[in-house]
Coordinates of C-alpha atoms and ligand atoms in Angstrom, one line a residue:
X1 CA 0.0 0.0 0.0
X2 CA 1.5 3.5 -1.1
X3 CA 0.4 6.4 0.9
X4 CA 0.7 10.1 -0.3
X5 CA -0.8 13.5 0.9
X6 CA -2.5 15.5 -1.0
X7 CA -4.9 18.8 -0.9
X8 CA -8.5 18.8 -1.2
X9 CA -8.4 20.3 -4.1
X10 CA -6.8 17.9 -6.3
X11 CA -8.6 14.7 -5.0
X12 CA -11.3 14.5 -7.9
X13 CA -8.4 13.8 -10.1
X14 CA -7.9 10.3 -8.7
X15 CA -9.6 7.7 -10.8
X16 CA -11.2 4.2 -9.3
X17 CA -11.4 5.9 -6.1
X18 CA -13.6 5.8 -3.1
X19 CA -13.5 8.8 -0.9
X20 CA -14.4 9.3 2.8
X21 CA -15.8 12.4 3.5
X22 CA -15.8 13.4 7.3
X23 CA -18.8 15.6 8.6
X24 CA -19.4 17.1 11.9
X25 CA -23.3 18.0 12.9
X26 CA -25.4 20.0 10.9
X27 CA -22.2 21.1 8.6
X28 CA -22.2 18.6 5.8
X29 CA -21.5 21.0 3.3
X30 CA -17.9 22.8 3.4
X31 CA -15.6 19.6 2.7
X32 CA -17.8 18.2 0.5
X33 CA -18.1 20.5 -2.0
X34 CA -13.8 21.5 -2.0
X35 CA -13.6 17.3 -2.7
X36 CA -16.8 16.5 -4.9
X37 CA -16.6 19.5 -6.9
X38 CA -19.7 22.0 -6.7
X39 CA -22.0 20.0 -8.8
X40 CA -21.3 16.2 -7.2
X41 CA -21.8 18.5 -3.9
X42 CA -24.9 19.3 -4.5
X43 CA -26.4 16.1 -5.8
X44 CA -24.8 14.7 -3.1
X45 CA -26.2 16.8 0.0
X46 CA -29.3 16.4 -1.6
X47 CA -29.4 12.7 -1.0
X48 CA -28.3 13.1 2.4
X49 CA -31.0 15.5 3.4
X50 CA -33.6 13.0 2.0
X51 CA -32.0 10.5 4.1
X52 CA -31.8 12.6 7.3
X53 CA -28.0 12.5 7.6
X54 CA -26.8 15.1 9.5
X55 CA -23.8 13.9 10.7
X56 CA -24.3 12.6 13.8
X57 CA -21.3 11.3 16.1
X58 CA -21.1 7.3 14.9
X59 CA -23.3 7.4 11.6
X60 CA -22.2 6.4 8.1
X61 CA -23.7 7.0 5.1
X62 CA -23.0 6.3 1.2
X63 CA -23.7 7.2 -1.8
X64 CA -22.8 5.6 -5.2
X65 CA -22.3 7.1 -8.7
X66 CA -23.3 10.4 -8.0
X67 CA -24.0 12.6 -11.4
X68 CA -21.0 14.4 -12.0
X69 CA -18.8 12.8 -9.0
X70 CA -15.3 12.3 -9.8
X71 CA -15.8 9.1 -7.4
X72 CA -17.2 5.8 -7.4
X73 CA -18.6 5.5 -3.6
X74 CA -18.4 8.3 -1.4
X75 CA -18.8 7.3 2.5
X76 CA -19.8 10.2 4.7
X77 CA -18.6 9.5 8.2
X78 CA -20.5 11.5 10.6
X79 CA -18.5 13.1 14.1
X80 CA -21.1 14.9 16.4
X81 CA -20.3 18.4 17.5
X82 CA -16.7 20.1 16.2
X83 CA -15.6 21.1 19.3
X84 CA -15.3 17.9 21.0
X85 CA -13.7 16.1 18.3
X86 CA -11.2 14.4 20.4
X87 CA -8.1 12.4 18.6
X88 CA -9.4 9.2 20.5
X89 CA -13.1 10.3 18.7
X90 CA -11.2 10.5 15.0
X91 CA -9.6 7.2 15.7
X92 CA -13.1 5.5 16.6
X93 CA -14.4 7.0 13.7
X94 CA -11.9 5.6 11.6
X95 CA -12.1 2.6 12.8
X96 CA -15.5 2.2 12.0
X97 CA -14.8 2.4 8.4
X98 CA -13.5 -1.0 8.0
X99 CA -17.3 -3.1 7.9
X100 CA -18.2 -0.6 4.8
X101 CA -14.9 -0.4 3.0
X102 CA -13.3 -4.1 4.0
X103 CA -16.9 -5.4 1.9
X104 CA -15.5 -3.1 -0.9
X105 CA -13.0 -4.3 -1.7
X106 CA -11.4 -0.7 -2.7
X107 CA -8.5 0.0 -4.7
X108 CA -7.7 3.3 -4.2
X109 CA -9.0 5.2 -0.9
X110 CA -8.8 9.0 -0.2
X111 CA -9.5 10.2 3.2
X112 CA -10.1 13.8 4.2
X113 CA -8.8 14.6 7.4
X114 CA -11.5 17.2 9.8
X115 CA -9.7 19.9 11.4
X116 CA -10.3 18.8 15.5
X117 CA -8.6 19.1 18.6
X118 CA -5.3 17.6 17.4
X119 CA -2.6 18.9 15.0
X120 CA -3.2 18.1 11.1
X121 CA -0.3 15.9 11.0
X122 CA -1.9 13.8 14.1
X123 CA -5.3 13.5 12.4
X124 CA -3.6 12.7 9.0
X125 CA -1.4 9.9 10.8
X126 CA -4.2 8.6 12.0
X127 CA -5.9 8.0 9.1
X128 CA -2.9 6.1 7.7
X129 CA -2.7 3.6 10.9
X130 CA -5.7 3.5 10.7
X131 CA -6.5 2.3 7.6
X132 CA -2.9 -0.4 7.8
X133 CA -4.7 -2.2 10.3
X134 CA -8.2 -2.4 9.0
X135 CA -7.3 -3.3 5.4
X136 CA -4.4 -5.8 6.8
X137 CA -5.8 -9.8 5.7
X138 CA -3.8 -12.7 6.7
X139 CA -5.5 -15.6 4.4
X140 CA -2.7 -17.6 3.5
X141 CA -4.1 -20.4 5.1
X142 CA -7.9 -19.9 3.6
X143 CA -8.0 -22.4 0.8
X144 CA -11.3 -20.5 -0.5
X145 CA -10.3 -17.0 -0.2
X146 CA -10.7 -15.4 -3.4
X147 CA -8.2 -12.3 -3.2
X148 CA -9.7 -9.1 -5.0
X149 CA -8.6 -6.1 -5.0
X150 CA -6.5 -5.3 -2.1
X151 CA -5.8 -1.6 -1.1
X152 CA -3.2 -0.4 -3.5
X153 CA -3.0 3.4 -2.4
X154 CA -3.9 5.4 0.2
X155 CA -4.8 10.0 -0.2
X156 CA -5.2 11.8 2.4
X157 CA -6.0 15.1 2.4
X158 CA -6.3 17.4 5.2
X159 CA -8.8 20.5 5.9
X160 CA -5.5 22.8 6.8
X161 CA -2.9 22.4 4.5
X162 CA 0.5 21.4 6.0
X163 CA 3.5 22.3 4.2
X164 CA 5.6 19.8 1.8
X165 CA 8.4 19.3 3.6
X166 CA 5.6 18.0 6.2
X167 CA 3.8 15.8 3.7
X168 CA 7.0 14.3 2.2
X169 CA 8.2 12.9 5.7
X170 CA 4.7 11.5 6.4
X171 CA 4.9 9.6 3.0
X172 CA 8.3 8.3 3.6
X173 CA 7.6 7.4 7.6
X174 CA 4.6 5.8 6.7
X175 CA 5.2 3.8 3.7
X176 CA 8.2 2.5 5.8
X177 CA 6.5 1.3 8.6
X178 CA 3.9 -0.3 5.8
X179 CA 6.4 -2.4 4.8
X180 CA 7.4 -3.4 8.3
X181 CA 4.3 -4.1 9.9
X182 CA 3.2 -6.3 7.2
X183 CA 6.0 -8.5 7.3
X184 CA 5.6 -8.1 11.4
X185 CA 1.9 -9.0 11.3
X186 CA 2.6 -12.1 9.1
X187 CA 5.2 -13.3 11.4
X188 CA 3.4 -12.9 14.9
X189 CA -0.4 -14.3 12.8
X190 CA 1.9 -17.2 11.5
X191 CA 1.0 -20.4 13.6
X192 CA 3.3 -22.4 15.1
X193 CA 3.7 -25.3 13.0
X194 CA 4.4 -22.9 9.7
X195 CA 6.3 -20.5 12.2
X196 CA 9.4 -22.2 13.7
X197 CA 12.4 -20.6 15.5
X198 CA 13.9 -22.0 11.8
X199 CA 11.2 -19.2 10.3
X200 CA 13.6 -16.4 12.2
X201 CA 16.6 -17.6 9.9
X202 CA 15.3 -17.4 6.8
X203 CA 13.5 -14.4 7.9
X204 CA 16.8 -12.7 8.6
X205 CA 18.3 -14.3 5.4
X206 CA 15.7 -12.5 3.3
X207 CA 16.1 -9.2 5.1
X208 CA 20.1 -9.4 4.3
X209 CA 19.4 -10.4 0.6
X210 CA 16.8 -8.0 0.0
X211 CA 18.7 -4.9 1.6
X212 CA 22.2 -4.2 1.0
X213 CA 23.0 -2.5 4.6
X214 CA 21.5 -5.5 6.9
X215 CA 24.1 -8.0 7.3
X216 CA 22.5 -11.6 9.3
X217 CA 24.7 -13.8 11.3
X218 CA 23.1 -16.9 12.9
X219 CA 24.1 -18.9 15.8
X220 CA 22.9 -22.4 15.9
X221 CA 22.4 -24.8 18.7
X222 CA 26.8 -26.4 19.1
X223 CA 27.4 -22.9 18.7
X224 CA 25.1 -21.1 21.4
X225 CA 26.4 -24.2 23.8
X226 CA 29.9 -23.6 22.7
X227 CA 29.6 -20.3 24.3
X228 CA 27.5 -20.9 27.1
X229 CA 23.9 -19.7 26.9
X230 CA 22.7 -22.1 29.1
X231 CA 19.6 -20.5 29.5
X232 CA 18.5 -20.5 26.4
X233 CA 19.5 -23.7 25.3
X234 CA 17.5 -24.8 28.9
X235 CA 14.0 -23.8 27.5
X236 CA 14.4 -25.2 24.1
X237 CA 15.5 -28.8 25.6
X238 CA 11.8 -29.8 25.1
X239 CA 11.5 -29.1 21.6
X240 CA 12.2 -31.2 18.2
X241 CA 12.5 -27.9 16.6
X242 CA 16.0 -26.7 17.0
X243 CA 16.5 -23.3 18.5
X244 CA 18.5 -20.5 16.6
X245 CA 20.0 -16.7 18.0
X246 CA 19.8 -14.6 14.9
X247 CA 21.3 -11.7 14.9
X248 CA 20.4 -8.7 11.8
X249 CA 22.7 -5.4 11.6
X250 CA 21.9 -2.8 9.6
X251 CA 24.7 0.0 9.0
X252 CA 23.2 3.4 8.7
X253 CA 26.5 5.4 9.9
X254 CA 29.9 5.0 9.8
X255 CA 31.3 1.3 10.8
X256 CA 32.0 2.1 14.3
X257 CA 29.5 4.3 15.8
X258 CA 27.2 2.6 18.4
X259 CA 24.6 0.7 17.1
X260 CA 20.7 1.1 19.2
X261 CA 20.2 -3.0 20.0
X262 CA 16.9 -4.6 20.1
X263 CA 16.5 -7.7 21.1
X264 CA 13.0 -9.9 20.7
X265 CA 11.5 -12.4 22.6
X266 CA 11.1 -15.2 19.8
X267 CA 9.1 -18.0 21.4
X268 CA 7.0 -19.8 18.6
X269 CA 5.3 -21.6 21.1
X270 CA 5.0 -21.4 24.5
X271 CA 3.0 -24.6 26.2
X272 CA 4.5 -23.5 29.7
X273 CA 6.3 -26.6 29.5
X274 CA 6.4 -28.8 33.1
X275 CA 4.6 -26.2 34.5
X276 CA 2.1 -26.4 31.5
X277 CA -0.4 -23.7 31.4
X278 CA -3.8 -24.4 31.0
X279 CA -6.0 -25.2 28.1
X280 CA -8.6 -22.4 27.8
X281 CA -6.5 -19.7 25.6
X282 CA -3.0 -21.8 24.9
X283 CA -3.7 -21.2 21.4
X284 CA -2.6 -17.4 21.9
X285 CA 1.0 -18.3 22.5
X286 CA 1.3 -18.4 19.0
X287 CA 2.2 -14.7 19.7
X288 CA 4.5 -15.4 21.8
X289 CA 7.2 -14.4 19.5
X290 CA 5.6 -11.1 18.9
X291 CA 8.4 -9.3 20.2
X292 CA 10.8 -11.1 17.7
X293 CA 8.4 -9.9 14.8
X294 CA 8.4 -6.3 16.0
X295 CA 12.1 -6.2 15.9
X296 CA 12.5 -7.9 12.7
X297 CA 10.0 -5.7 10.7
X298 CA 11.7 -2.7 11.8
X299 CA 14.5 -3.6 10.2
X300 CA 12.9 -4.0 7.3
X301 CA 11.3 -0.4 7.8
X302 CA 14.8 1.3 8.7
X303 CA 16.2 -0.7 5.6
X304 CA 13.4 0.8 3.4
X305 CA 13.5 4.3 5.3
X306 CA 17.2 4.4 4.9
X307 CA 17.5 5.6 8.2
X308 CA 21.3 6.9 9.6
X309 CA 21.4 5.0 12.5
X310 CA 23.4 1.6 13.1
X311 CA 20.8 -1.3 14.2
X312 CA 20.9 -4.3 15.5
X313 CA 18.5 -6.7 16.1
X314 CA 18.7 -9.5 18.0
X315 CA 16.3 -13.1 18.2
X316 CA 16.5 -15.8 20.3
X317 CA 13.9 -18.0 18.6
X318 CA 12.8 -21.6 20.6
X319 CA 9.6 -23.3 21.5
X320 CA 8.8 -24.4 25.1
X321 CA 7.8 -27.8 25.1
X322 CA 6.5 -30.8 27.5
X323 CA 8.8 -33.8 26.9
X324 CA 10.9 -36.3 28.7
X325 CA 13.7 -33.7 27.2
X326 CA 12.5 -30.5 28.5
X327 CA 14.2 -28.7 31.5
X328 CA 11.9 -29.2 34.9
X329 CA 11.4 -26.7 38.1
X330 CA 14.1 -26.5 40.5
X331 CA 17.0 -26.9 37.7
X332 CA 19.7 -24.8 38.0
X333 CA 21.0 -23.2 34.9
X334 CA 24.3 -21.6 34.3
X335 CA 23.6 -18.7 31.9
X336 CA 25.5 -16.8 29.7
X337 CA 26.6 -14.4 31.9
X338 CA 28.0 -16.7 34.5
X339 CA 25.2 -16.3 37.0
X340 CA 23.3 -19.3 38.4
X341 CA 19.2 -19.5 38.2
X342 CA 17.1 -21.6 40.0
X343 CA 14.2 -22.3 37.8
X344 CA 10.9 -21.5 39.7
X345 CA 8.4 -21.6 36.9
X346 CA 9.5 -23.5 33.1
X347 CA 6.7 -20.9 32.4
X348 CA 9.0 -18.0 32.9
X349 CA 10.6 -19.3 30.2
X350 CA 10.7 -15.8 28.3
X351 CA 13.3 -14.3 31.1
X352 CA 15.5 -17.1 30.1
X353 CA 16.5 -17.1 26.7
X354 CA 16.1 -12.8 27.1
X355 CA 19.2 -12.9 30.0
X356 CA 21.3 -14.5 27.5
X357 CA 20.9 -12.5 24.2
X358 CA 21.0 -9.5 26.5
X359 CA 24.9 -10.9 27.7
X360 CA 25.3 -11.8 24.0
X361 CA 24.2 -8.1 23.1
X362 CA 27.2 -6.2 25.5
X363 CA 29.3 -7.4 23.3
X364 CA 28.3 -5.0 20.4
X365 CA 28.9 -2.3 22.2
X366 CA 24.9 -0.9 22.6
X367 CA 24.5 2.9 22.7
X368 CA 21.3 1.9 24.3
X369 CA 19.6 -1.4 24.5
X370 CA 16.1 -2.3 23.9
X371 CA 14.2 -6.1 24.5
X372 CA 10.7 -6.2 23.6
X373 CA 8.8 -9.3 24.9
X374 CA 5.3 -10.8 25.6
X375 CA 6.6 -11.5 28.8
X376 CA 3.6 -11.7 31.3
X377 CA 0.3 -12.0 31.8
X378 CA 0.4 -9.4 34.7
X379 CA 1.2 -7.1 31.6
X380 CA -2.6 -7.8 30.6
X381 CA -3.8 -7.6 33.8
X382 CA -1.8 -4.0 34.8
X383 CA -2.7 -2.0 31.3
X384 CA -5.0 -4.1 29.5
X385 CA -4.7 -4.2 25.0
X386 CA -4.0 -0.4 25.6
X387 CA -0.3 0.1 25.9
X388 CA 2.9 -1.5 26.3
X389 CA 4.4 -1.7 29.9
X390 CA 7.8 0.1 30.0
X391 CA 10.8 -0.6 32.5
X392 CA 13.9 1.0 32.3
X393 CA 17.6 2.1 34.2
X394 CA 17.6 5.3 32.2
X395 CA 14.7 8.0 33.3
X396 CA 16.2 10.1 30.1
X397 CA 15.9 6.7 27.9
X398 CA 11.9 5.9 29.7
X399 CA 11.1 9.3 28.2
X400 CA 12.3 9.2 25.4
X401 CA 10.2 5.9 24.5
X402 CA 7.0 7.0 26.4
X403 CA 7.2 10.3 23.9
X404 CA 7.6 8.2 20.6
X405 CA 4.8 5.8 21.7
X406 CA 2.3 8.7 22.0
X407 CA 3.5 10.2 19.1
X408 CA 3.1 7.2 17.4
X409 CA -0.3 6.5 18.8
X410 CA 1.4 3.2 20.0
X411 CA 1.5 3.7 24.0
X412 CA 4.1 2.6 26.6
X413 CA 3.3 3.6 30.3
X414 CA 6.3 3.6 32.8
X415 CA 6.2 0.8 35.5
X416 CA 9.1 1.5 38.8
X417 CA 11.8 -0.7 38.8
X418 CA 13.2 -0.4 41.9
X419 CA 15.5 -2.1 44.4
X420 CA 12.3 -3.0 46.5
X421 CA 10.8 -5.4 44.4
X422 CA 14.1 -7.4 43.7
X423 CA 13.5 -9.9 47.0
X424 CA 11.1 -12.1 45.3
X425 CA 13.9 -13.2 43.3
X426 CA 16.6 -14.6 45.8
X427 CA 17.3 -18.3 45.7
X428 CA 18.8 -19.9 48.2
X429 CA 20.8 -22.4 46.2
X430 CA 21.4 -20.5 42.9
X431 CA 22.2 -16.6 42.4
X432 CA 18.5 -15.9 41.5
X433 CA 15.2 -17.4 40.6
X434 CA 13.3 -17.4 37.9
X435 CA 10.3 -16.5 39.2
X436 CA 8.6 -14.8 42.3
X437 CA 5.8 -15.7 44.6
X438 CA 3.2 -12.9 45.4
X439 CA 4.9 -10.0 43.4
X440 CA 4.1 -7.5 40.7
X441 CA 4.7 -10.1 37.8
X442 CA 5.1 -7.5 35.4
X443 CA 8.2 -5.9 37.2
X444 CA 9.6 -8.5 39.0
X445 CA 10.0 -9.8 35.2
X446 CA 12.1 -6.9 34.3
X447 CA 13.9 -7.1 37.8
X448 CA 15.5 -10.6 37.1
X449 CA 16.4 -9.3 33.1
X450 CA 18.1 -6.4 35.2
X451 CA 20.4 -8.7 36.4
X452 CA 22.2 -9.2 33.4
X453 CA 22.3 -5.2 32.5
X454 CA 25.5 -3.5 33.1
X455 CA 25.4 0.3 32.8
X456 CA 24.2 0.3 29.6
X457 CA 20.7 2.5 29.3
X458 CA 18.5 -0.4 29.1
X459 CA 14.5 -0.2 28.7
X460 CA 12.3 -3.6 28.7
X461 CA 9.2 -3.2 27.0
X462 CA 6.6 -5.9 28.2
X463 CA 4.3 -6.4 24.9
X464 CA 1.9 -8.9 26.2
X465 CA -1.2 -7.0 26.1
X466 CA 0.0 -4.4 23.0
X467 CA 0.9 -7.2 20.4
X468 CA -2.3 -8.8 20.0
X469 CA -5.8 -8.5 20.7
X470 CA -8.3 -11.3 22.1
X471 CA -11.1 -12.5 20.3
X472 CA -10.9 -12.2 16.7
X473 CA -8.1 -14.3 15.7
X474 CA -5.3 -13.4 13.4
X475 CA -5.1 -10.5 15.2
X476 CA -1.3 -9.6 15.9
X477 CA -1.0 -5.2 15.6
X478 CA 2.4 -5.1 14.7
X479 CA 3.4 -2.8 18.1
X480 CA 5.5 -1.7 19.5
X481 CA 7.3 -1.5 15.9
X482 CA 5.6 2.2 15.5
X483 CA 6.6 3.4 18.5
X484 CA 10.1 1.9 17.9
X485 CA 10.4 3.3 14.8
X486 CA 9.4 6.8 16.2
X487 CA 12.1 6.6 18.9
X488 CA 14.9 6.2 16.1
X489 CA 13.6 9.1 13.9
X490 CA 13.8 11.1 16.8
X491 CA 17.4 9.7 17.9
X492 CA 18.3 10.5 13.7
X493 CA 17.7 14.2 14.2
Ligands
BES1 N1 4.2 -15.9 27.3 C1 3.8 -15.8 28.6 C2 3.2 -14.4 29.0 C3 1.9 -14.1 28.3 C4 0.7 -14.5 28.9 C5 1.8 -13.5 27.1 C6 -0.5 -14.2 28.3 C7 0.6 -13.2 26.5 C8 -0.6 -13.6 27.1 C9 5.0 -15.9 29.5 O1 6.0 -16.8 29.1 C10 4.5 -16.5 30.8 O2 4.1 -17.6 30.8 N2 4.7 -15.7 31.9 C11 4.3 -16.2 33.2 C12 5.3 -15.8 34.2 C13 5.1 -16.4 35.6 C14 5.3 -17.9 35.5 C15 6.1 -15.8 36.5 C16 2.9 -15.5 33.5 O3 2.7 -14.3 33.2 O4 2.1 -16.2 34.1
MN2 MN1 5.6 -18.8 29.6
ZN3 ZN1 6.1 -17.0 27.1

């Protein structure tokens, strides 16, 4: 899907195009007629009048081939009273549009963008997230799925103008991050028996082939124990699939600056393992490598961006498995770092292979170090689907990400990670536990993964309620790869 911004003016030049017009109350006409053209205008606030559409807060209306309309369906979305047009209120509205326009089947889509209580550049971002998650289809595994048109390119076109310098950056930010969060999407949606930690390898293959500054290098199973990552290797002992640590770099900048490191949590499945996890809603640790799939699509949206940073990505991809084979509660595992853990939970399994990529990481030298994870439930449970939970040892670094997310309309919310909450974690025959009893799961998560930070600024974003939704199915969102990207624009300037 390309995306490019236009003026009002020059919409009814786009052929094969269905337009969404939005209205507030009892104003209909003064968009309509700058993107319809005087006579479609008129024909068309006709119809609406006959209809009784005033543009009410949550109504929709259509019309098709209007006399004189440069358009083939024109969908009039209606948003109450202009004053309290809230950004949360445009992004509901917007959301609403995918019943009409997902039945469409629509080629090409222009969307005019109200002026409300946000910034034109806000309400014109919207529109383009917006409309990447409610035209996204994962149907490779529909045998009857006909595929039809799919969304080719996106207009939008705002009531004030923004300059061109401002339109060109939203065109190349967004049709970056297109790029990324479909490949992102694909990964997390993918279910575990097409999606292997093997999947992360030639994932990163195809990244180095298809974009001359990422470079992959992957570690397999004699080589992770040849170095040590006991940890890792620990969780994957259950598992006929073999597990893999790949690593992407993509060189922005000169050779030796500091690369920004992320590292994702690639579990493909996660059963629990001895401490199995229940039945009701096992199927959504399919997601469990969401993290991984974040990371990797934004290297494909730096590689497409260009961006003049240095990169590096890092996935530890394994399944966690019940077998006669699998690692058991009260092991004690000798992890990369030298430290000893005492394994509480073979559920806390995400901890595990995390300590040891983040060891592996140090040695690239991280300007600042990122891991992004599905990590706990408690995540869920503390800030619902709304936004990611974020931990860090750098208050600069924690503000930096919480101002990116919200710019990116991808949320994190800072959780403390203080000295109090590290008790939960003392073992009394290793150097720490794996898990806690009776503690904040979400930060007592990030509290053991502290253990293997030195003084590097460090952030953990816990992704278990951002990086999928409940119910629908198919329904990874790609986060937190907007607000990841958002960060490293703002690190470029
Ligand atoms: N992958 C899960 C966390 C999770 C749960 C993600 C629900 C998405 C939805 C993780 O590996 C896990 O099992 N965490 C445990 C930790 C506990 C054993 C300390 C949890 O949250 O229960
Ligand atoms: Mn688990
Ligand atoms: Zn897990």
């Amino acid at each position: 899907m390309q995306i490019t911004v236009i003026p009002p003016l020059t919409a009814h030049s786009i052929c094969n195009a269905t337009v969404v017009i939005p209205v507030f109350e009892n104003s209909t006409g003064t968009l309509t007629s700058s993107i319809l053209g005087d006579e479609a205008a008129k024909a068309a606030l006709a119809c609406l009048k006959k209809e009784d559409f005033s543009g009410t807060k949550n109504t929709l209306r259509y019309l098709i081939d209007l006399p004189a309309c440069p358009f083939s369906h024109v969908l009039f979305l209606g948003l109450g009273e202009k004053q309290a047009l809230t950004e949360y209120g445009w992004k509901k509205a917007l959301d609403s549009l995918s019943t009409v326009l997902g039945q469409w089947k629509v080629e090409n889509l222009v969307i005019a963008v109200p002026d409300g209580a946000f910034s034109s550049i806000s309400g014109i971002e919207l529109a383009c997230m917006a409309t990447m998650d409610t035209h996204y289809q994962f149907t490779r595994y529909k045998t009857q799925f006909q595929p039809g048109k799919a969304l080719s390119r996106l207009y939008v076109t705002p009531a004030t103008a923004i300059s061109e310098k401002q339109a060109n950056a939203i065109e190349a930010k967004f049709n970056a991050l297109a790029k990324g969060l479909s490949l992102a999407k694909d990964l997390a949606n993918g279910p575990s028996n097409y999606c292997t930690p093997q999947t992360f390898v030639h994932t990163a293959q195809s990244l180095a082939e298809r974009y001359s500054r990422v470079t992959a290098h992957i570690l397999d199973e004699p080589a992770m124990k040849a170095m040590g990552m006991g940890a890792l290797l620990a969780v994957s002992k259950g598992s006929e699939q073999p597990a893999f640590l790949c690593t992407l770099h993509y060189q922005g900048t000169t050779a030796t600056t500091q690369p920004y490191v992320f590292i994702g949590k690639g579990v493909t499945f996660d059963t629990g393992g001895i401490t199995l996890k229940h039945a009701p809603g096992m199927q959504n640790m399919i997601y469990d490598m969401a993290g991984a799939a974040a990371v990797m699509g934004l290297i494909e949206t730096i590689a497409h961006y260009n961006l003049n940073l240095n990169v590096t990505v890092i996935v530890p991809a394994v399944e966690n498995m019940v077998d006669g084979n699998a690692y058991r509660p009260g092991d004690v595992l000798t992890t990369l770092s030298g430290q000893t853990v005492e394994v509480i939970s073979t559920d806390a399994e995400g901890r595990l292979i995390l300590c040891d990529a983040i060891t592996y990481a140090s040695r690239f030298n991280p300007k600042v170090m990122i891991d992004v994870a599905t990590l706990t439930g408690a995540a869920i449970t503390t800030l619902g689907h709304a936004a990611s939970g974020l931990m860090s040892n750098s208050s600069t670094l924690a503000a930096s990400l919480t101002q990116a997310g919200d710019a990116a309309h991808d949320k994190a919310w800072e959780m403390p990670l203080w000295d109090d909450y590290d008790a939960p974690l003392e073992s009394t025959c290793a150097d720490m536990r794996n898990a806690g009893n009776n503690a904040p799961g979400m930060i007592t998560a990030a509290c053991f993964l502290k253990q293997f930070v030195s003084d590097t600024p460090w952030a953990h974003l816990d992704v278990a309620g951002s990086s999928f939704t409940y119910g629908k199915g198919n329904s990874a969102t790609g986060r937190p790869l907007p607000l990841l990207f958002q960060y490293l624009l703002g690190e470029e300037e």
